[in-house]
Amino acid sequence: MKTFPMFLQTQGRRVIIAGGGEQAAQKCRLILKTEAAITVLAPTLEPELAGLCAEGRIVWRPGPITPDDFQDAMLVFVATGCPATDVCLHGLAKSVGATVNVVDQPHLCDALTPSIVDRSPVVVAIGTEGTAPVLARQIKTRLEEILEPRLGDLAALAGRLRSRATARLAPRARRDLWRWVFTGPPRNTHAQGGEREAAQMIKAAIDTEAFDQERGGSVALVGAGSGAADLITLRGVQRLQEADIIFYDRLIAPDVLDLARRDTERVYVGKSPGCHHWPQHKITGVLVTAARQGKRVVRLKCGDPGVFARGAEEADALKAANIPFEIVPGVTAASAASAALGGFLTERGTCDTLVLATGRSEAADQDHVWLDALRPGTRVAVYMGVGASAKIAQGLIDAGLDDHITIDIVSRAQQKDQVIVRCSAKTLVQTIAENTISNPAILFLTWPRSMVAVQERDVVVRM
């Protein structure tokens, strides 16, 4: 970010608008939504501003403008409509250290005016750092459609009742209460015009603690997708927002963790192949312990928790401890890698059988059971196959399949440093070494129906 979004306290503070024409009137309309004390500096005022001055809603200073006029101003808008005059006034304001916004001259702006969705006290500000104001307005329009007109009144009601809830409810119960208020019957009732009924519902819930809440702890096994933050599901984001504590894996991107509340506890339980900093029994143990403490727990895993992620072991431990849990699926690495290739996991007439396999099984003699599944129309997606690439290549060669199988390797699928390579079994090990490919990576072994033999070819694509 080149700009940092922040809401400024305006109550009783001075905002200066330099200019008396339409541009100044536009800024004045915006600031009138706040409780700031507005002073307009201009030799004359256009009719709208003159009317606001007559009503006492703004102060007008028609005299010569000096640096003293900008002293102690919280914010200065320069909007005369004359670029040269605006530059001069910018210099005067900056000479006393004011924060300045110059209309249509972003290079002179300390602060940029966002597009605003106003459901006060709920306010959404959309900015594009001055690069795409039309896009900001489009986003504003969508949000205006999503947020019901009375939402601000409901938020204000919640604010008035917050101290009452704090006095009666424990922190966990308060979070459950407000989740119920803003996602359940109170919000629906309020949106349909039942303000009084919604208020009564909330007050009764605070007094009786009778609302839709989970009394004990729970665990959500959440798939984070292949790494990119925008590939996690909406349900996954919701569980992150609700979590009291998150136990996360080695390959979870910081952008994904940023989706959680700032006050959520985060615990790294990362494991890497051959180097288990957190053995599985310890991870299952802390999940059970945290849930027994009444916490909402998220176990955040790369990809999908049900695909080579040992989610079943964690689920079994939670079942044995009688702890409620849910599984939130994620975009597994094979899906992400296939999309990165610009293709599909299955294709009618070409590949109608899909096998998900791992390059390393618990039993060494089971490492290549997927070889028996390889036949025309089959694709095998091998997870964690880089370290086993020599055995995979030799297994294909020994089975006489080298001339029938194409191998596509996708490393770090859907991420900025993604690498895509195509090779054959004979060149697999060399290709991985030459392109410094490491896990996480998927190896696709494909035997298309329409091919009798596959000519060897190497293709490398880097993002």
Tab-separated table of C-alpha atoms in Angstrom:
chain	number	residue	atom	x	y	z
A	1	MET	CA	0.000	0.000	0.000
A	2	LYS	CA	1.205	3.482	-0.833
A	3	THR	CA	-1.529	5.002	1.340
A	4	PHE	CA	-2.733	3.855	4.752
A	5	PRO	CA	-6.512	3.884	5.322
A	6	MET	CA	-7.548	5.450	8.619
A	7	PHE	CA	-10.648	7.106	10.076
A	8	LEU	CA	-9.960	10.504	11.634
A	9	GLN	CA	-11.810	12.013	14.596
A	10	THR	CA	-13.592	15.131	13.311
A	11	GLN	CA	-15.897	16.183	16.148
A	12	GLY	CA	-15.281	19.862	16.893
A	13	ARG	CA	-12.068	19.967	14.831
A	14	ARG	CA	-11.347	22.527	12.093
A	15	VAL	CA	-11.531	21.607	8.422
A	16	ILE	CA	-10.547	24.324	5.956
A	17	ILE	CA	-11.902	24.446	2.411
A	18	ALA	CA	-10.067	26.920	0.174
A	19	GLY	CA	-12.347	27.839	-2.719
A	20	GLY	CA	-15.867	29.081	-3.240
A	21	GLY	CA	-17.038	27.286	-6.386
A	22	GLU	CA	-18.546	23.907	-7.291
A	23	GLN	CA	-15.425	21.907	-6.372
A	24	ALA	CA	-15.427	23.474	-2.915
A	25	ALA	CA	-19.164	22.788	-2.574
A	26	GLN	CA	-18.563	19.107	-3.341
A	27	LYS	CA	-15.993	18.848	-0.562
A	28	CYS	CA	-18.266	20.775	1.776
A	29	ARG	CA	-21.128	18.321	1.194
A	30	LEU	CA	-18.777	15.494	2.147
A	31	ILE	CA	-17.470	17.070	5.352
A	32	LEU	CA	-20.947	18.170	6.434
A	33	LYS	CA	-21.647	14.490	7.048
A	34	THR	CA	-19.204	14.753	9.970
A	35	GLU	CA	-19.220	16.942	13.085
A	36	ALA	CA	-16.231	19.045	11.992
A	37	ALA	CA	-16.162	22.864	12.192
A	38	ILE	CA	-15.926	23.968	8.543
A	39	THR	CA	-14.329	27.226	7.416
A	40	VAL	CA	-14.444	28.256	3.748
A	41	LEU	CA	-11.774	30.642	2.430
A	42	ALA	CA	-12.874	32.405	-0.776
A	43	PRO	CA	-13.573	35.937	-2.051
A	44	THR	CA	-17.076	34.873	-3.136
A	45	LEU	CA	-19.349	31.900	-2.606
A	46	GLU	CA	-21.492	30.021	-5.085
A	47	PRO	CA	-25.204	29.823	-4.093
A	48	GLU	CA	-25.086	26.487	-2.231
A	49	LEU	CA	-22.170	27.571	-0.057
A	50	ALA	CA	-23.757	30.980	0.498
A	51	GLY	CA	-26.901	29.231	1.745
A	52	LEU	CA	-24.900	27.059	4.137
A	53	CYS	CA	-23.174	30.178	5.462
A	54	ALA	CA	-26.537	31.921	6.010
A	55	GLU	CA	-27.746	28.869	7.958
A	56	GLY	CA	-24.671	29.001	10.178
A	57	ARG	CA	-23.452	25.568	9.105
A	58	ILE	CA	-20.124	26.894	7.794
A	59	VAL	CA	-17.905	29.905	8.521
A	60	TRP	CA	-16.897	32.112	5.575
A	61	ARG	CA	-13.680	34.150	5.492
A	62	PRO	CA	-13.568	36.321	2.335
A	63	GLY	CA	-10.348	38.215	3.110
A	64	PRO	CA	-6.814	37.553	1.858
A	65	ILE	CA	-5.584	34.034	2.631
A	66	THR	CA	-2.481	33.751	4.841
A	67	PRO	CA	-0.678	30.826	6.507
A	68	ASP	CA	-2.449	31.707	9.768
A	69	ASP	CA	-5.758	30.649	8.203
A	70	PHE	CA	-4.488	27.068	8.070
A	71	GLN	CA	-3.041	26.977	11.573
A	72	ASP	CA	-4.317	24.080	13.731
A	73	ALA	CA	-6.508	22.723	10.911
A	74	MET	CA	-7.125	18.988	11.061
A	75	LEU	CA	-7.465	18.837	7.274
A	76	VAL	CA	-7.280	21.288	4.387
A	77	PHE	CA	-9.055	20.926	1.047
A	78	VAL	CA	-7.770	23.172	-1.753
A	79	ALA	CA	-10.473	23.441	-4.408
A	80	THR	CA	-10.476	26.799	-6.192
A	81	GLY	CA	-10.822	25.351	-9.690
A	82	CYS	CA	-7.629	27.136	-10.785
A	83	PRO	CA	-4.570	24.794	-10.841
A	84	ALA	CA	-2.050	27.624	-10.362
A	85	THR	CA	-3.969	29.087	-7.425
A	86	ASP	CA	-4.318	25.634	-5.904
A	87	VAL	CA	-0.523	25.156	-6.017
A	88	CYS	CA	0.042	28.470	-4.239
A	89	LEU	CA	-2.526	27.697	-1.527
A	90	HIS	CA	-1.012	24.251	-1.106
A	91	GLY	CA	2.322	25.907	-0.331
A	92	LEU	CA	0.748	28.234	2.259
A	93	ALA	CA	-1.000	25.340	4.007
A	94	LYS	CA	2.112	23.158	4.037
A	95	SER	CA	4.178	26.014	5.501
A	96	VAL	CA	2.305	25.518	8.804
A	97	GLY	CA	2.372	21.721	8.604
A	98	ALA	CA	-1.243	21.130	7.534
A	99	THR	CA	-2.494	17.870	6.016
A	100	VAL	CA	-3.677	18.855	2.543
A	101	ASN	CA	-5.864	17.459	-0.218
A	102	VAL	CA	-5.677	19.327	-3.534
A	103	VAL	CA	-8.535	18.479	-5.883
A	104	ASP	CA	-7.437	16.704	-9.092
A	105	GLN	CA	-3.738	17.000	-8.215
A	106	PRO	CA	-2.884	13.728	-6.411
A	107	HIS	CA	0.855	14.493	-6.397
A	108	LEU	CA	0.076	17.391	-4.028
A	109	CYS	CA	-2.147	15.340	-1.718
A	110	ASP	CA	-1.148	14.146	1.746
A	111	ALA	CA	-4.597	12.541	2.006
A	112	LEU	CA	-6.862	11.167	-0.717
A	113	THR	CA	-10.658	11.312	-0.577
A	114	PRO	CA	-12.181	7.827	-0.883
A	115	SER	CA	-15.536	6.784	-2.245
A	116	ILE	CA	-17.773	6.393	0.794
A	117	VAL	CA	-20.679	4.121	1.639
A	118	ASP	CA	-22.410	5.856	4.531
A	119	ARG	CA	-24.461	3.828	6.961
A	120	SER	CA	-23.271	5.892	9.898
A	121	PRO	CA	-21.850	4.791	12.251
A	122	VAL	CA	-20.981	2.086	9.729
A	123	VAL	CA	-18.797	3.743	7.110
A	124	VAL	CA	-17.019	1.981	4.262
A	125	ALA	CA	-14.251	3.849	2.463
A	126	ILE	CA	-12.992	2.644	-0.931
A	127	GLY	CA	-9.735	3.958	-2.328
A	128	THR	CA	-7.578	3.187	-5.343
A	129	GLU	CA	-4.692	5.520	-4.416
A	130	GLY	CA	-5.913	7.896	-7.098
A	131	THR	CA	-5.398	5.402	-9.928
A	132	ALA	CA	-8.950	4.313	-10.767
A	133	PRO	CA	-11.743	6.484	-9.308
A	134	VAL	CA	-14.285	4.930	-11.688
A	135	LEU	CA	-13.525	1.505	-10.247
A	136	ALA	CA	-13.935	2.877	-6.722
A	137	ARG	CA	-17.382	4.171	-7.660
A	138	GLN	CA	-18.332	0.788	-9.129
A	139	ILE	CA	-17.347	-0.928	-5.881
A	140	LYS	CA	-19.300	1.684	-3.942
A	141	THR	CA	-22.395	0.928	-6.021
A	142	ARG	CA	-22.123	-2.791	-5.287
A	143	LEU	CA	-21.743	-2.155	-1.563
A	144	GLU	CA	-24.713	0.211	-1.567
A	145	GLU	CA	-26.768	-2.689	-2.910
A	146	ILE	CA	-25.425	-5.166	-0.334
A	147	LEU	CA	-25.759	-3.065	2.827
A	148	GLU	CA	-29.374	-2.408	3.780
A	149	PRO	CA	-30.291	1.272	4.366
A	150	ARG	CA	-31.083	0.760	8.079
A	151	LEU	CA	-27.867	-1.067	8.905
A	152	GLY	CA	-26.328	2.003	10.534
A	153	ASP	CA	-29.260	2.299	12.912
A	154	LEU	CA	-28.790	-1.323	13.967
A	155	ALA	CA	-25.080	-0.707	14.554
A	156	ALA	CA	-25.917	2.375	16.627
A	157	LEU	CA	-28.368	0.300	18.688
A	158	ALA	CA	-25.659	-2.297	19.281
A	159	GLY	CA	-23.344	0.483	20.405
A	160	ARG	CA	-25.867	1.723	22.950
A	161	LEU	CA	-26.296	-1.803	24.328
A	162	ARG	CA	-22.616	-2.709	24.336
A	163	SER	CA	-21.986	-1.633	27.942
A	164	ARG	CA	-25.036	-3.622	29.057
A	165	ALA	CA	-23.683	-6.706	27.292
A	166	THR	CA	-20.210	-6.159	28.747
A	167	ALA	CA	-21.626	-6.027	32.274
A	168	ARG	CA	-23.626	-9.252	31.910
A	169	LEU	CA	-21.771	-11.494	29.465
A	170	ALA	CA	-18.325	-13.073	29.303
A	171	PRO	CA	-16.127	-12.209	26.275
A	172	ARG	CA	-16.954	-15.426	24.383
A	173	ALA	CA	-20.681	-14.975	25.007
A	174	ARG	CA	-20.476	-11.361	23.802
A	175	ARG	CA	-18.924	-12.452	20.526
A	176	ASP	CA	-21.670	-15.044	20.142
A	177	LEU	CA	-24.295	-12.397	20.897
A	178	TRP	CA	-23.109	-9.900	18.281
A	179	ARG	CA	-22.624	-12.648	15.717
A	180	TRP	CA	-26.273	-13.625	16.301
A	181	VAL	CA	-27.410	-9.986	16.150
A	182	PHE	CA	-25.760	-9.242	12.819
A	183	THR	CA	-26.346	-12.589	11.075
A	184	GLY	CA	-29.617	-13.747	12.575
A	185	PRO	CA	-33.170	-12.693	13.451
A	186	PRO	CA	-32.384	-9.233	14.909
A	187	ARG	CA	-30.800	-7.989	11.695
A	188	ASN	CA	-33.554	-9.447	9.511
A	189	THR	CA	-36.269	-7.963	11.717
A	190	HIS	CA	-34.574	-4.560	11.821
A	191	ALA	CA	-34.041	-4.493	8.037
A	192	GLN	CA	-37.780	-5.041	7.528
A	193	GLY	CA	-38.651	-2.018	9.660
A	194	GLY	CA	-39.005	-3.733	13.035
A	195	GLU	CA	-36.564	-1.515	14.955
A	196	ARG	CA	-38.435	-1.794	18.250
A	197	GLU	CA	-38.852	-5.570	17.966
A	198	ALA	CA	-35.155	-6.008	17.146
A	199	ALA	CA	-34.161	-3.927	20.167
A	200	GLN	CA	-36.379	-6.017	22.429
A	201	MET	CA	-34.891	-9.225	21.043
A	202	ILE	CA	-31.331	-8.044	21.723
A	203	LYS	CA	-32.099	-6.813	25.251
A	204	ALA	CA	-33.811	-10.084	26.120
A	205	ALA	CA	-30.866	-12.055	24.735
A	206	ILE	CA	-28.409	-10.054	26.864
A	207	ASP	CA	-30.475	-10.539	30.014
A	208	THR	CA	-31.167	-14.250	29.537
A	209	GLU	CA	-28.190	-15.384	27.426
A	210	ALA	CA	-30.813	-17.151	25.346
A	211	PHE	CA	-29.540	-16.784	21.825
A	212	ASP	CA	-28.027	-18.990	19.173
A	213	GLN	CA	-24.633	-19.735	20.659
A	214	GLU	CA	-22.336	-22.695	21.055
A	215	ARG	CA	-21.744	-23.257	24.752
A	216	GLY	CA	-18.596	-25.319	24.441
A	217	GLY	CA	-15.515	-25.291	22.290
A	218	SER	CA	-15.412	-26.520	18.730
A	219	VAL	CA	-12.898	-27.148	15.978
A	220	ALA	CA	-13.042	-26.313	12.284
A	221	LEU	CA	-10.625	-28.171	10.007
A	222	VAL	CA	-10.265	-25.511	7.324
A	223	GLY	CA	-8.644	-25.894	3.939
A	224	ALA	CA	-6.760	-22.717	3.014
A	225	GLY	CA	-6.412	-23.612	-0.653
A	226	SER	CA	-3.167	-23.806	-2.573
A	227	GLY	CA	-1.599	-20.661	-1.122
A	228	ALA	CA	-3.200	-17.635	-2.761
A	229	ALA	CA	-5.425	-15.812	-0.276
A	230	ASP	CA	-8.250	-15.384	-2.779
A	231	LEU	CA	-8.602	-19.166	-3.199
A	232	ILE	CA	-9.842	-19.814	0.337
A	233	THR	CA	-13.616	-20.346	0.525
A	234	LEU	CA	-16.035	-17.813	1.984
A	235	ARG	CA	-16.865	-20.300	4.735
A	236	GLY	CA	-13.180	-20.631	5.503
A	237	VAL	CA	-12.859	-16.860	5.865
A	238	GLN	CA	-15.892	-16.819	8.159
A	239	ARG	CA	-14.369	-19.480	10.412
A	240	LEU	CA	-11.129	-17.503	10.583
A	241	GLN	CA	-13.104	-14.429	11.620
A	242	GLU	CA	-14.855	-16.393	14.378
A	243	ALA	CA	-11.776	-18.190	15.704
A	244	ASP	CA	-10.293	-17.658	19.156
A	245	ILE	CA	-7.142	-19.552	18.184
A	246	ILE	CA	-5.681	-20.764	14.874
A	247	PHE	CA	-3.192	-23.605	14.483
A	248	TYR	CA	-1.622	-23.247	11.044
A	249	ASP	CA	0.712	-25.128	8.733
A	250	ARG	CA	4.124	-24.287	7.314
A	251	LEU	CA	2.895	-23.277	3.852
A	252	ILE	CA	0.067	-20.974	4.943
A	253	ALA	CA	0.611	-17.562	3.356
A	254	PRO	CA	0.604	-14.479	5.625
A	255	ASP	CA	-2.211	-13.018	3.491
A	256	VAL	CA	-4.453	-15.895	4.544
A	257	LEU	CA	-3.746	-15.334	8.240
A	258	ASP	CA	-4.522	-11.643	7.748
A	259	LEU	CA	-8.136	-12.662	7.107
A	260	ALA	CA	-8.531	-13.492	10.805
A	261	ARG	CA	-9.325	-10.972	13.541
A	262	ARG	CA	-6.270	-9.122	14.817
A	263	ASP	CA	-6.852	-10.382	18.374
A	264	THR	CA	-7.018	-14.048	17.347
A	265	GLU	CA	-4.204	-16.156	18.781
A	266	ARG	CA	-2.052	-17.785	16.104
A	267	VAL	CA	0.069	-20.888	16.741
A	268	TYR	CA	2.504	-22.237	14.153
A	269	VAL	CA	2.492	-26.043	14.021
A	270	GLY	CA	4.370	-26.377	10.759
A	271	LYS	CA	5.826	-29.619	9.575
A	272	SER	CA	8.211	-30.154	6.687
A	273	PRO	CA	9.023	-33.467	5.000
A	274	GLY	CA	11.462	-35.427	7.154
A	275	CYS	CA	11.561	-32.678	9.815
A	276	HIS	CA	8.469	-32.725	12.010
A	277	HIS	CA	8.781	-29.781	14.395
A	278	TRP	CA	5.278	-30.618	15.675
A	279	PRO	CA	4.538	-34.358	15.626
A	280	GLN	CA	0.964	-35.218	14.726
A	281	HIS	CA	0.025	-36.475	18.202
A	282	LYS	CA	1.063	-33.138	19.690
A	283	ILE	CA	-1.084	-31.226	17.181
A	284	THR	CA	-4.154	-33.334	17.911
A	285	GLY	CA	-3.482	-32.862	21.611
A	286	VAL	CA	-3.479	-29.057	21.474
A	287	LEU	CA	-6.645	-29.058	19.348
A	288	VAL	CA	-8.457	-31.084	21.993
A	289	THR	CA	-7.064	-28.988	24.859
A	290	ALA	CA	-8.023	-25.652	23.292
A	291	ALA	CA	-11.540	-26.844	22.478
A	292	ARG	CA	-12.013	-28.144	26.029
A	293	GLN	CA	-11.181	-24.644	27.230
A	294	GLY	CA	-14.293	-23.448	25.377
A	295	LYS	CA	-12.404	-21.885	22.480
A	296	ARG	CA	-13.419	-21.776	18.841
A	297	VAL	CA	-10.478	-23.476	17.202
A	298	VAL	CA	-9.425	-23.415	13.560
A	299	ARG	CA	-6.951	-25.962	12.269
A	300	LEU	CA	-5.785	-24.260	9.085
A	301	LYS	CA	-4.307	-26.593	6.491
A	302	CYS	CA	-2.929	-26.030	3.016
A	303	GLY	CA	-5.116	-27.266	0.200
A	304	ASP	CA	-7.984	-29.473	1.334
A	305	PRO	CA	-7.976	-31.005	4.835
A	306	GLY	CA	-9.163	-34.309	3.368
A	307	VAL	CA	-6.418	-34.784	0.771
A	308	PHE	CA	-3.061	-35.985	2.140
A	309	ALA	CA	-3.361	-33.588	5.065
A	310	ARG	CA	-3.829	-36.077	7.937
A	311	GLY	CA	-7.175	-34.504	8.682
A	312	ALA	CA	-8.687	-37.908	9.464
A	313	GLU	CA	-6.291	-38.400	12.378
A	314	GLU	CA	-7.297	-35.068	13.862
A	315	ALA	CA	-10.980	-35.793	13.296
A	316	ASP	CA	-10.629	-39.182	15.019
A	317	ALA	CA	-9.013	-37.544	18.048
A	318	LEU	CA	-11.809	-34.948	18.245
A	319	LYS	CA	-14.468	-37.673	17.982
A	320	ALA	CA	-12.820	-39.632	20.771
A	321	ALA	CA	-12.858	-36.516	22.955
A	322	ASN	CA	-16.529	-35.773	22.092
A	323	ILE	CA	-15.591	-32.373	20.665
A	324	PRO	CA	-17.797	-31.031	17.856
A	325	PHE	CA	-15.951	-30.310	14.645
A	326	GLU	CA	-16.623	-29.487	11.030
A	327	ILE	CA	-14.620	-29.905	7.860
A	328	VAL	CA	-14.373	-26.873	5.592
A	329	PRO	CA	-13.074	-28.035	2.213
A	330	GLY	CA	-10.431	-26.127	0.320
A	331	VAL	CA	-9.031	-25.981	-3.203
A	332	THR	CA	-6.680	-28.944	-3.292
A	333	ALA	CA	-3.274	-28.617	-4.951
A	334	ALA	CA	-4.237	-30.816	-7.909
A	335	SER	CA	-7.144	-28.520	-8.809
A	336	ALA	CA	-5.005	-25.408	-8.463
A	337	ALA	CA	-2.190	-26.930	-10.499
A	338	SER	CA	-4.509	-28.130	-13.245
A	339	ALA	CA	-6.005	-24.636	-13.523
A	340	ALA	CA	-2.483	-23.188	-13.698
A	341	LEU	CA	-1.852	-25.457	-16.688
A	342	GLY	CA	-4.937	-23.995	-18.346
A	343	GLY	CA	-6.625	-27.376	-18.382
A	344	PHE	CA	-8.861	-29.669	-16.387
A	345	LEU	CA	-8.356	-32.690	-14.178
A	346	THR	CA	-10.693	-34.722	-16.374
A	347	GLU	CA	-11.539	-34.193	-20.026
A	348	ARG	CA	-14.260	-36.096	-21.830
A	349	GLY	CA	-12.852	-38.361	-24.503
A	350	THR	CA	-9.263	-37.786	-23.386
A	351	CYS	CA	-9.010	-38.386	-19.654
A	352	ASP	CA	-11.977	-39.774	-17.712
A	353	THR	CA	-10.187	-41.343	-14.734
A	354	LEU	CA	-8.392	-39.332	-12.046
A	355	VAL	CA	-6.145	-40.830	-9.368
A	356	LEU	CA	-4.771	-38.814	-6.437
A	357	ALA	CA	-1.592	-40.362	-5.078
A	358	THR	CA	1.349	-39.463	-2.884
A	359	GLY	CA	4.997	-39.841	-3.738
A	360	ARG	CA	5.697	-41.386	-0.376
A	361	SER	CA	3.447	-43.850	1.436
A	362	GLU	CA	3.670	-45.065	5.028
A	363	ALA	CA	4.668	-48.486	3.695
A	364	ALA	CA	7.575	-48.376	1.243
A	365	ASP	CA	6.190	-51.267	-0.810
A	366	GLN	CA	3.033	-49.226	-1.483
A	367	ASP	CA	4.782	-46.234	-3.096
A	368	HIS	CA	3.843	-47.137	-6.675
A	369	VAL	CA	0.413	-48.748	-6.357
A	370	TRP	CA	-0.884	-46.059	-8.691
A	371	LEU	CA	1.073	-47.713	-11.525
A	372	ASP	CA	-1.621	-50.385	-11.687
A	373	ALA	CA	-4.222	-47.653	-12.386
A	374	LEU	CA	-2.348	-46.139	-15.327
A	375	ARG	CA	-4.054	-46.971	-18.618
A	376	PRO	CA	-5.393	-44.943	-21.558
A	377	GLY	CA	-7.710	-42.179	-20.331
A	378	THR	CA	-6.087	-41.910	-16.886
A	379	ARG	CA	-4.366	-39.039	-15.096
A	380	VAL	CA	-2.464	-39.530	-11.837
A	381	ALA	CA	-1.782	-36.476	-9.682
A	382	VAL	CA	1.195	-37.214	-7.457
A	383	TYR	CA	1.457	-35.059	-4.341
A	384	MET	CA	4.857	-34.583	-2.674
A	385	GLY	CA	6.493	-36.361	-5.569
A	386	VAL	CA	9.639	-34.272	-6.061
A	387	GLY	CA	11.672	-36.184	-3.500
A	388	ALA	CA	10.523	-39.480	-5.005
A	389	SER	CA	11.036	-38.411	-8.626
A	390	ALA	CA	13.828	-40.907	-9.298
A	391	LYS	CA	11.675	-43.832	-8.110
A	392	ILE	CA	8.669	-42.513	-10.067
A	393	ALA	CA	10.689	-42.210	-13.252
A	394	GLN	CA	12.224	-45.661	-12.847
A	395	GLY	CA	8.848	-47.199	-12.086
A	396	LEU	CA	7.378	-45.779	-15.312
A	397	ILE	CA	10.379	-46.909	-17.350
A	398	ASP	CA	10.373	-50.411	-15.851
A	399	ALA	CA	6.647	-50.699	-16.617
A	400	GLY	CA	7.305	-49.754	-20.240
A	401	LEU	CA	5.109	-46.656	-19.963
A	402	ASP	CA	7.634	-43.947	-20.804
A	403	ASP	CA	6.396	-43.570	-24.397
A	404	HIS	CA	2.762	-43.327	-23.288
A	405	ILE	CA	2.897	-40.894	-20.369
A	406	THR	CA	3.280	-37.125	-20.362
A	407	ILE	CA	4.523	-35.523	-17.145
A	408	ASP	CA	3.510	-32.009	-16.179
A	409	ILE	CA	5.063	-30.518	-13.053
A	410	VAL	CA	3.516	-27.513	-11.336
A	411	SER	CA	5.443	-26.059	-8.424
A	412	ARG	CA	3.824	-23.505	-6.053
A	413	ALA	CA	0.598	-23.471	-8.066
A	414	GLN	CA	-1.284	-20.150	-8.249
A	415	GLN	CA	1.508	-18.268	-6.487
A	416	LYS	CA	3.788	-15.520	-7.804
A	417	ASP	CA	6.799	-17.834	-8.126
A	418	GLN	CA	4.850	-20.626	-9.832
A	419	VAL	CA	6.854	-22.873	-12.208
A	420	ILE	CA	5.358	-25.166	-14.865
A	421	VAL	CA	7.447	-27.812	-16.643
A	422	ARG	CA	6.647	-30.643	-19.067
A	423	CYS	CA	8.967	-33.590	-19.519
A	424	SER	CA	9.097	-37.388	-19.889
A	425	ALA	CA	10.003	-40.101	-17.416
A	426	LYS	CA	13.530	-40.291	-18.846
A	427	THR	CA	14.163	-36.568	-18.227
A	428	LEU	CA	12.116	-36.142	-15.027
A	429	VAL	CA	14.991	-36.070	-12.531
A	430	GLN	CA	17.151	-33.852	-14.758
A	431	THR	CA	14.268	-31.430	-15.393
A	432	ILE	CA	13.556	-31.048	-11.662
A	433	ALA	CA	17.237	-30.369	-10.957
A	434	GLU	CA	17.712	-27.910	-13.831
A	435	ASN	CA	14.664	-25.890	-12.809
A	436	THR	CA	15.390	-26.106	-9.067
A	437	ILE	CA	11.876	-27.397	-8.439
A	438	SER	CA	10.977	-28.211	-4.858
A	439	ASN	CA	7.823	-28.963	-2.929
A	440	PRO	CA	5.059	-27.950	-2.826
A	441	ALA	CA	4.615	-29.408	-6.283
A	442	ILE	CA	2.228	-31.655	-8.170
A	443	LEU	CA	3.324	-34.165	-10.807
A	444	PHE	CA	0.624	-35.002	-13.351
A	445	LEU	CA	1.168	-38.339	-15.103
A	446	THR	CA	-1.258	-38.524	-18.020
A	447	TRP	CA	-2.010	-41.278	-20.507
A	448	PRO	CA	-4.453	-39.690	-22.976
A	449	ARG	CA	-6.910	-41.885	-24.838
A	450	SER	CA	-6.130	-40.185	-28.124
A	451	MET	CA	-2.371	-40.780	-27.940
A	452	VAL	CA	-0.572	-43.959	-28.809
A	453	ALA	CA	2.866	-42.503	-28.196
A	454	VAL	CA	4.084	-39.258	-26.700
A	455	GLN	CA	7.075	-37.486	-28.119
A	456	GLU	CA	9.425	-36.059	-25.521
A	457	ARG	CA	9.329	-32.283	-25.174
A	458	ASP	CA	10.332	-29.914	-22.406
A	459	VAL	CA	8.325	-26.769	-21.753
A	460	VAL	CA	9.107	-24.368	-18.920
A	461	VAL	CA	6.778	-21.543	-17.854
A	462	ARG	CA	7.639	-19.216	-14.995
A	463	MET	CA	5.364	-16.555	-13.534
